[in-house]
Coordinates of C-alpha atoms and ligand atoms in Angstrom, one line a residue:
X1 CA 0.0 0.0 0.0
X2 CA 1.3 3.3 -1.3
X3 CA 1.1 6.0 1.1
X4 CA 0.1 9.6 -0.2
X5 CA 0.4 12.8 2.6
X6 CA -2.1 15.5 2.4
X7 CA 0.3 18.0 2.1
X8 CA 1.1 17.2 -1.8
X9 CA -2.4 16.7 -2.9
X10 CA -3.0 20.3 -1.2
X11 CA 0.2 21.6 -2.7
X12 CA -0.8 19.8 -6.1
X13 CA -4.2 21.0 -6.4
X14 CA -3.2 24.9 -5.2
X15 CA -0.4 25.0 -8.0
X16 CA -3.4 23.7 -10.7
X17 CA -5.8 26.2 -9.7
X18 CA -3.5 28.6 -9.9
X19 CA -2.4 27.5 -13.2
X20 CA -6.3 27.2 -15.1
X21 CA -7.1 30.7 -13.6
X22 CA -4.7 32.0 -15.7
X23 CA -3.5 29.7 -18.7
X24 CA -5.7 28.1 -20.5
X25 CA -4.8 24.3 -21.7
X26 CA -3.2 23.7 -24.9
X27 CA -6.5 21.9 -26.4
X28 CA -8.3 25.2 -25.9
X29 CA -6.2 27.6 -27.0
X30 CA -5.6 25.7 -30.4
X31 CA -9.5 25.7 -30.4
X32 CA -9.6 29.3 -30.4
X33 CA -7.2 29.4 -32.6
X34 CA -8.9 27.4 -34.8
X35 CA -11.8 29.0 -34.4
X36 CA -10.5 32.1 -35.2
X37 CA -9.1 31.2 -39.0
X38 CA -12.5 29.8 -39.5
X39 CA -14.9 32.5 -38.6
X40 CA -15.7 34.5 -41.4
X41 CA -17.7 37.6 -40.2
X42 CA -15.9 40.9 -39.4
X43 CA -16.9 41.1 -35.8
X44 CA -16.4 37.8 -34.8
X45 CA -13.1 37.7 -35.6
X46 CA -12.5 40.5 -33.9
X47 CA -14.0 38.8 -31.0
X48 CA -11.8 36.1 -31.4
X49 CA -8.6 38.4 -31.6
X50 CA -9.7 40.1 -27.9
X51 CA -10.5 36.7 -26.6
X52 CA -7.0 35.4 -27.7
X53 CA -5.0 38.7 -26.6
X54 CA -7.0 38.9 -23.3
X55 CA -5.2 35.4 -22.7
X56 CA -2.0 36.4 -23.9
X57 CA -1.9 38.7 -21.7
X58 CA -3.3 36.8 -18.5
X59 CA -0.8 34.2 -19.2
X60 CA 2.2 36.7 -19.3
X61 CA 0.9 38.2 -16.2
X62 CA -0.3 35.6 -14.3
X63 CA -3.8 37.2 -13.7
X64 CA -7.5 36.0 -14.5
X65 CA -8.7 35.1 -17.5
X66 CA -12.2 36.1 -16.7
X67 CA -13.7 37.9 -14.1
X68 CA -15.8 35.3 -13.3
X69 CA -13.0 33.0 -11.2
X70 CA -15.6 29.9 -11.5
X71 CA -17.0 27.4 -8.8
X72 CA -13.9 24.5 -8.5
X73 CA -15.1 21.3 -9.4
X74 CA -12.7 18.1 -8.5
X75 CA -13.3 14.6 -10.1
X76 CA -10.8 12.0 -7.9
X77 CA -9.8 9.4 -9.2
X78 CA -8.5 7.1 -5.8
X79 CA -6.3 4.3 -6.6
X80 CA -7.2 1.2 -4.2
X81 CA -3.7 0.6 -3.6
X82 CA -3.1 4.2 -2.0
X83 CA -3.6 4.8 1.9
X84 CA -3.8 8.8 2.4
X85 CA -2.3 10.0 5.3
X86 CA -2.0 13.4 7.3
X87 CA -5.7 13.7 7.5
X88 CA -8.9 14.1 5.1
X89 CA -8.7 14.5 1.5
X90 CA -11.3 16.5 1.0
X91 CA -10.0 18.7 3.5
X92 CA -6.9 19.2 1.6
X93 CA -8.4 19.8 -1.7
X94 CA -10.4 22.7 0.2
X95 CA -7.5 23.9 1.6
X96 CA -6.0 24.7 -1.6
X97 CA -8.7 26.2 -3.3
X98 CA -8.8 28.5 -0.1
X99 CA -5.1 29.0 0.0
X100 CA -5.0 29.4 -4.3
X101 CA -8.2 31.9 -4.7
X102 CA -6.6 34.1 -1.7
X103 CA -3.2 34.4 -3.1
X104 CA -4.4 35.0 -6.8
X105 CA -6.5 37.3 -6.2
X106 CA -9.2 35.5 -7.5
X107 CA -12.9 36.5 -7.4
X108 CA -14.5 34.4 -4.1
X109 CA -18.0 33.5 -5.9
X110 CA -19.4 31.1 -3.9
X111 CA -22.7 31.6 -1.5
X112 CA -22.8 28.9 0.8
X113 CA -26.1 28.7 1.4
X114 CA -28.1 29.0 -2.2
X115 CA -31.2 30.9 -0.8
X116 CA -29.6 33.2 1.8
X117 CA -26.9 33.6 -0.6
X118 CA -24.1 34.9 2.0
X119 CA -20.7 34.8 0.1
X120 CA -18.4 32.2 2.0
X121 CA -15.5 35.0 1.6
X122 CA -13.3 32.2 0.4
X123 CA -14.9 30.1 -2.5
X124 CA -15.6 26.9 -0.2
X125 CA -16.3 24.1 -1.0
X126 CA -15.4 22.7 -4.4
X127 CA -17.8 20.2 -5.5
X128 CA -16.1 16.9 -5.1
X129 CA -16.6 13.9 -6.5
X130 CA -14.6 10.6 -5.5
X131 CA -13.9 7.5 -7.8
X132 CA -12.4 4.2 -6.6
X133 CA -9.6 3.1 -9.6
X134 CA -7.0 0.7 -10.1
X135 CA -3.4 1.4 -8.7
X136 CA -1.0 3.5 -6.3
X137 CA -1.7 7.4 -8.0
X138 CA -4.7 9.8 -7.3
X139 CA -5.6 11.6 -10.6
X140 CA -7.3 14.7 -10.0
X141 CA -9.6 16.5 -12.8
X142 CA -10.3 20.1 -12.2
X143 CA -12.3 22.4 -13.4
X144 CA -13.2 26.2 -12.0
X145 CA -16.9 26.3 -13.7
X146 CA -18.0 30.0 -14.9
X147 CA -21.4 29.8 -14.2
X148 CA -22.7 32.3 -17.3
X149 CA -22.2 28.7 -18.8
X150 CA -23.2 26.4 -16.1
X151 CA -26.7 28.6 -15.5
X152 CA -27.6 27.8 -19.8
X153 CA -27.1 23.8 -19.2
X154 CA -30.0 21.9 -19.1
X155 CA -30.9 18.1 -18.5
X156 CA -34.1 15.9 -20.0
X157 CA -35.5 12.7 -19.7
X158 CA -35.8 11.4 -23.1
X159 CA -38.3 8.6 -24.3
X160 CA -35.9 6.3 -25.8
X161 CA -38.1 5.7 -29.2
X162 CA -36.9 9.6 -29.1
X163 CA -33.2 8.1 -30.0
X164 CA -30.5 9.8 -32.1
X165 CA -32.6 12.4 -33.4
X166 CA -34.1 13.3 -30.0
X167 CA -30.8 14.0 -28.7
X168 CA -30.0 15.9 -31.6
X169 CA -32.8 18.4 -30.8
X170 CA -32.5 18.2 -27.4
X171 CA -28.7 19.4 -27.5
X172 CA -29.7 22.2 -30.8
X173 CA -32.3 23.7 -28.6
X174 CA -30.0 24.0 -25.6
X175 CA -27.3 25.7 -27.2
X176 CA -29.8 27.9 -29.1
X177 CA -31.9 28.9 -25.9
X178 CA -27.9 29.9 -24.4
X179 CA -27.3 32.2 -27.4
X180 CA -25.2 35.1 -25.8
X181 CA -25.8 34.4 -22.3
X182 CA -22.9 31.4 -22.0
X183 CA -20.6 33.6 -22.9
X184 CA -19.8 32.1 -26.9
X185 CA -17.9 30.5 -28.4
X186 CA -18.5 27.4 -26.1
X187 CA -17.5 23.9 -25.6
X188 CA -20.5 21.5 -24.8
X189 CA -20.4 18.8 -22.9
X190 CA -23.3 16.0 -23.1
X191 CA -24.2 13.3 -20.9
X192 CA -26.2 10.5 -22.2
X193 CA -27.5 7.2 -20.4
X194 CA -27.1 6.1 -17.0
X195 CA -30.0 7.8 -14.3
X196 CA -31.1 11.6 -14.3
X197 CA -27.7 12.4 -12.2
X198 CA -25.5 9.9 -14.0
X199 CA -26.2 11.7 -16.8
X200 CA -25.1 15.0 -15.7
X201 CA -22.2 14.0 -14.0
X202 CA -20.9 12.4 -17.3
X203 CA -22.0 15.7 -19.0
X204 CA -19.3 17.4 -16.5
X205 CA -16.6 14.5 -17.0
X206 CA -17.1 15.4 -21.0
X207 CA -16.2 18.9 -20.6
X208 CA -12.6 17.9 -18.7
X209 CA -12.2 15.7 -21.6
X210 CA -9.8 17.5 -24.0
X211 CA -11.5 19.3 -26.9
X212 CA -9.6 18.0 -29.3
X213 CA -10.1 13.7 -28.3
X214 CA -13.2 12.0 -30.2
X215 CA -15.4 9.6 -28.5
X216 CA -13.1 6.5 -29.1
X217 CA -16.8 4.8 -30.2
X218 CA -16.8 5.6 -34.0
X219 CA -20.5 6.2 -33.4
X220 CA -20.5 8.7 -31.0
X221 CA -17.3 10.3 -32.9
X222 CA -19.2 11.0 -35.6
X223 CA -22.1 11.9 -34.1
X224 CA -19.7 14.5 -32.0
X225 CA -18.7 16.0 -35.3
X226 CA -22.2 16.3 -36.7
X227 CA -23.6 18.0 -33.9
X228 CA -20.8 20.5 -33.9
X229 CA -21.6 21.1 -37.7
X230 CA -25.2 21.5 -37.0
X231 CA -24.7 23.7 -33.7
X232 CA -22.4 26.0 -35.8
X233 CA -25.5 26.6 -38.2
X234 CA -27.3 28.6 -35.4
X235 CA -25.2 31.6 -36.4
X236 CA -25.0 32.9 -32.6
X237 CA -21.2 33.1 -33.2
X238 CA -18.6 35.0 -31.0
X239 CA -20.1 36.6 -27.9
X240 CA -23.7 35.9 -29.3
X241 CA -22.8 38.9 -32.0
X242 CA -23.5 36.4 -34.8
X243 CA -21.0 34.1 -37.4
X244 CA -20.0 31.1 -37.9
X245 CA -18.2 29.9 -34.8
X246 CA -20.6 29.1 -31.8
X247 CA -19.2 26.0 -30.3
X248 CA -15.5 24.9 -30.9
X249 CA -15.8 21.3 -29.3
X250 CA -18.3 18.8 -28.6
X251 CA -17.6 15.8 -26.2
X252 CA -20.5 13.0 -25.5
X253 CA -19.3 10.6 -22.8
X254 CA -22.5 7.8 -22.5
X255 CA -23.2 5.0 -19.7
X256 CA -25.6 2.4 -20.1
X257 CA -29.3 3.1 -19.2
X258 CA -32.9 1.6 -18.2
X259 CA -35.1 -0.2 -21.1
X260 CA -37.6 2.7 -20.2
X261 CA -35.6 5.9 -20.1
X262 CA -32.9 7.8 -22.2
X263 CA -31.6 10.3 -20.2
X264 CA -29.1 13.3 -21.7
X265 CA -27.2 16.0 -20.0
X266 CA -25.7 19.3 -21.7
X267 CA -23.6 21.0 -19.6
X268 CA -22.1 24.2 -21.7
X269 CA -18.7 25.7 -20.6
X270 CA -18.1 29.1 -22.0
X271 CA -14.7 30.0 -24.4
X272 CA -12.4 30.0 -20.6
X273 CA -12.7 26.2 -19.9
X274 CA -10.4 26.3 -17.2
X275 CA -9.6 21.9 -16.9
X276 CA -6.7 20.2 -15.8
X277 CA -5.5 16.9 -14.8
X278 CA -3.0 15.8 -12.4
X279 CA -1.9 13.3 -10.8
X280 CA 0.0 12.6 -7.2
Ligands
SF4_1 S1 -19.3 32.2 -18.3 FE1 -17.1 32.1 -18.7 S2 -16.5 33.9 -20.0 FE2 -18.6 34.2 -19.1 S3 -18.2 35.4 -17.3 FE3 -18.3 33.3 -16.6 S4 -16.2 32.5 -16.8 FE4 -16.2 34.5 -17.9

């Protein structure tokens, strides 16, 4: 049995946030970049040349890419063969997001209670989720979640004779009810199969996926590629000031379901998908 101390996961998953707050990953800059040579209207591309000098510059300066500093979201993955010691897990990954959103700078946006909304003054908690794996590492996926994004994402209960095409329309009419407000050009994450919280988690897990992978199902590859064909139809483009370029990656991630149900999840991350993955 491995053992892992606190102390590195904490000092781990500070450096990381650190780190997404103000570079973004290498899949989604090349996606802007992408993006950019592709859009054909005047103002998009100007859009596209702000967005892409905005994180120049964060990068060079080590400050926020956005505003909007995100709610941290942690997908651990616990090898079986790893004892953690020093204390709680959970604890530690708190810990850092305390410690990395105080000596950032970063915007605290977390209530902690949803109703009475009082702002927890240090963006506690992260939503955590824990996953038992083979082997002696802990891989950690992170994600600080604008919520301009998070607040257009949407989950449905399909009928399954609703199948492919359901999906389809389900996903279209998402993005298109989003327009503006998610903060285009976005990266969508779907969720299908599994129960009505399965199917939003995998939604999540898709975004942390890199932009660039396909579903290694040939099915769900291709489907991937025609829905980002079809959602770059809408003509939303950059910032929701219409063109070409309203979504730059789709990633479906599916799990399987009940004879009676076809759940789907879309969970929308705006053009600063902040992800990362480590491992300790
Ligand atoms: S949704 Fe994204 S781009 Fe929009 S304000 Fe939030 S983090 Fe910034």
């Amino acid at each position: 049995m491995k053992e892992i101390h606190i102390d590195k996961i904490r000092e781990t998953v500070y450096d990381a946030l650190l780190q997404i707050n103000c570079e973004l990953s290498n899949d989604v800059s090349e996606a802007l970049l992408e993006g950019m040579k592709k859009e054909e209207s005047e103002v998009g591309k100007s859009i596209f040349e702000d967005i892409v000098k905005n994180n120049n510059l964060a990068k060079e300066k080590q400050i926020p890419i956005c505003q909007d500093t995100g709610m941290v979201v942690a997908f651990v993955n616990l090898g079986q063969d790893v004892h953690v010691v020093g204390g709680n897990i959970s604890w530690a990954i708190n810990q850092a997001l305390k410690d990395a959103y105080k000596d950032g700078y970063f915007r605290k946006s977390v209530v902690s209670d949803p109703i009475e909304r009082k702002n927890s003054m240090d963006n506690v908690p992260a939503v955590i989720h824990y996953d038992i794996v083979d082997g002696d590492e802990i891989e950690i996926l992170l994600t600080a979640k604008g919520f301009g994004s998070e607040n257009m994402s949407r989950l449905k209960m399909l009928k399954p004779s609703e199948g492919e095409k359901g999906v389809v329309d389900f996903v279209t009419e998402t993005v298109s009810l989003a327009g503006p407000n998610a903060c285009p050009p976005l990266f969508i994450g779907i969720g299908i199969g599994g129960t009505m919280e399965k199917a939003a988690l995998l939604s999540k897990q898709a975004l942390l996926r890199n932009a660039n992978e396909l579903n290694t199902d040939p099915y769900y590859a291709d489907l991937e590629k025609k829905l980002l064909d079809r959602l770059n139809k809408l003509g939303i483009g950059p910032m929701g000031l219409g063109g070409r370029t309203t979504v730059l990656g789709v990633n479906i991630m599916t799990y399987p379901t009940h004879i009676a149900g076809l759940p789907v999840a879309v969970n929308i991350c705006c053009h600063v998908n902040r992800h990362i993955k480590v491992k300790v």
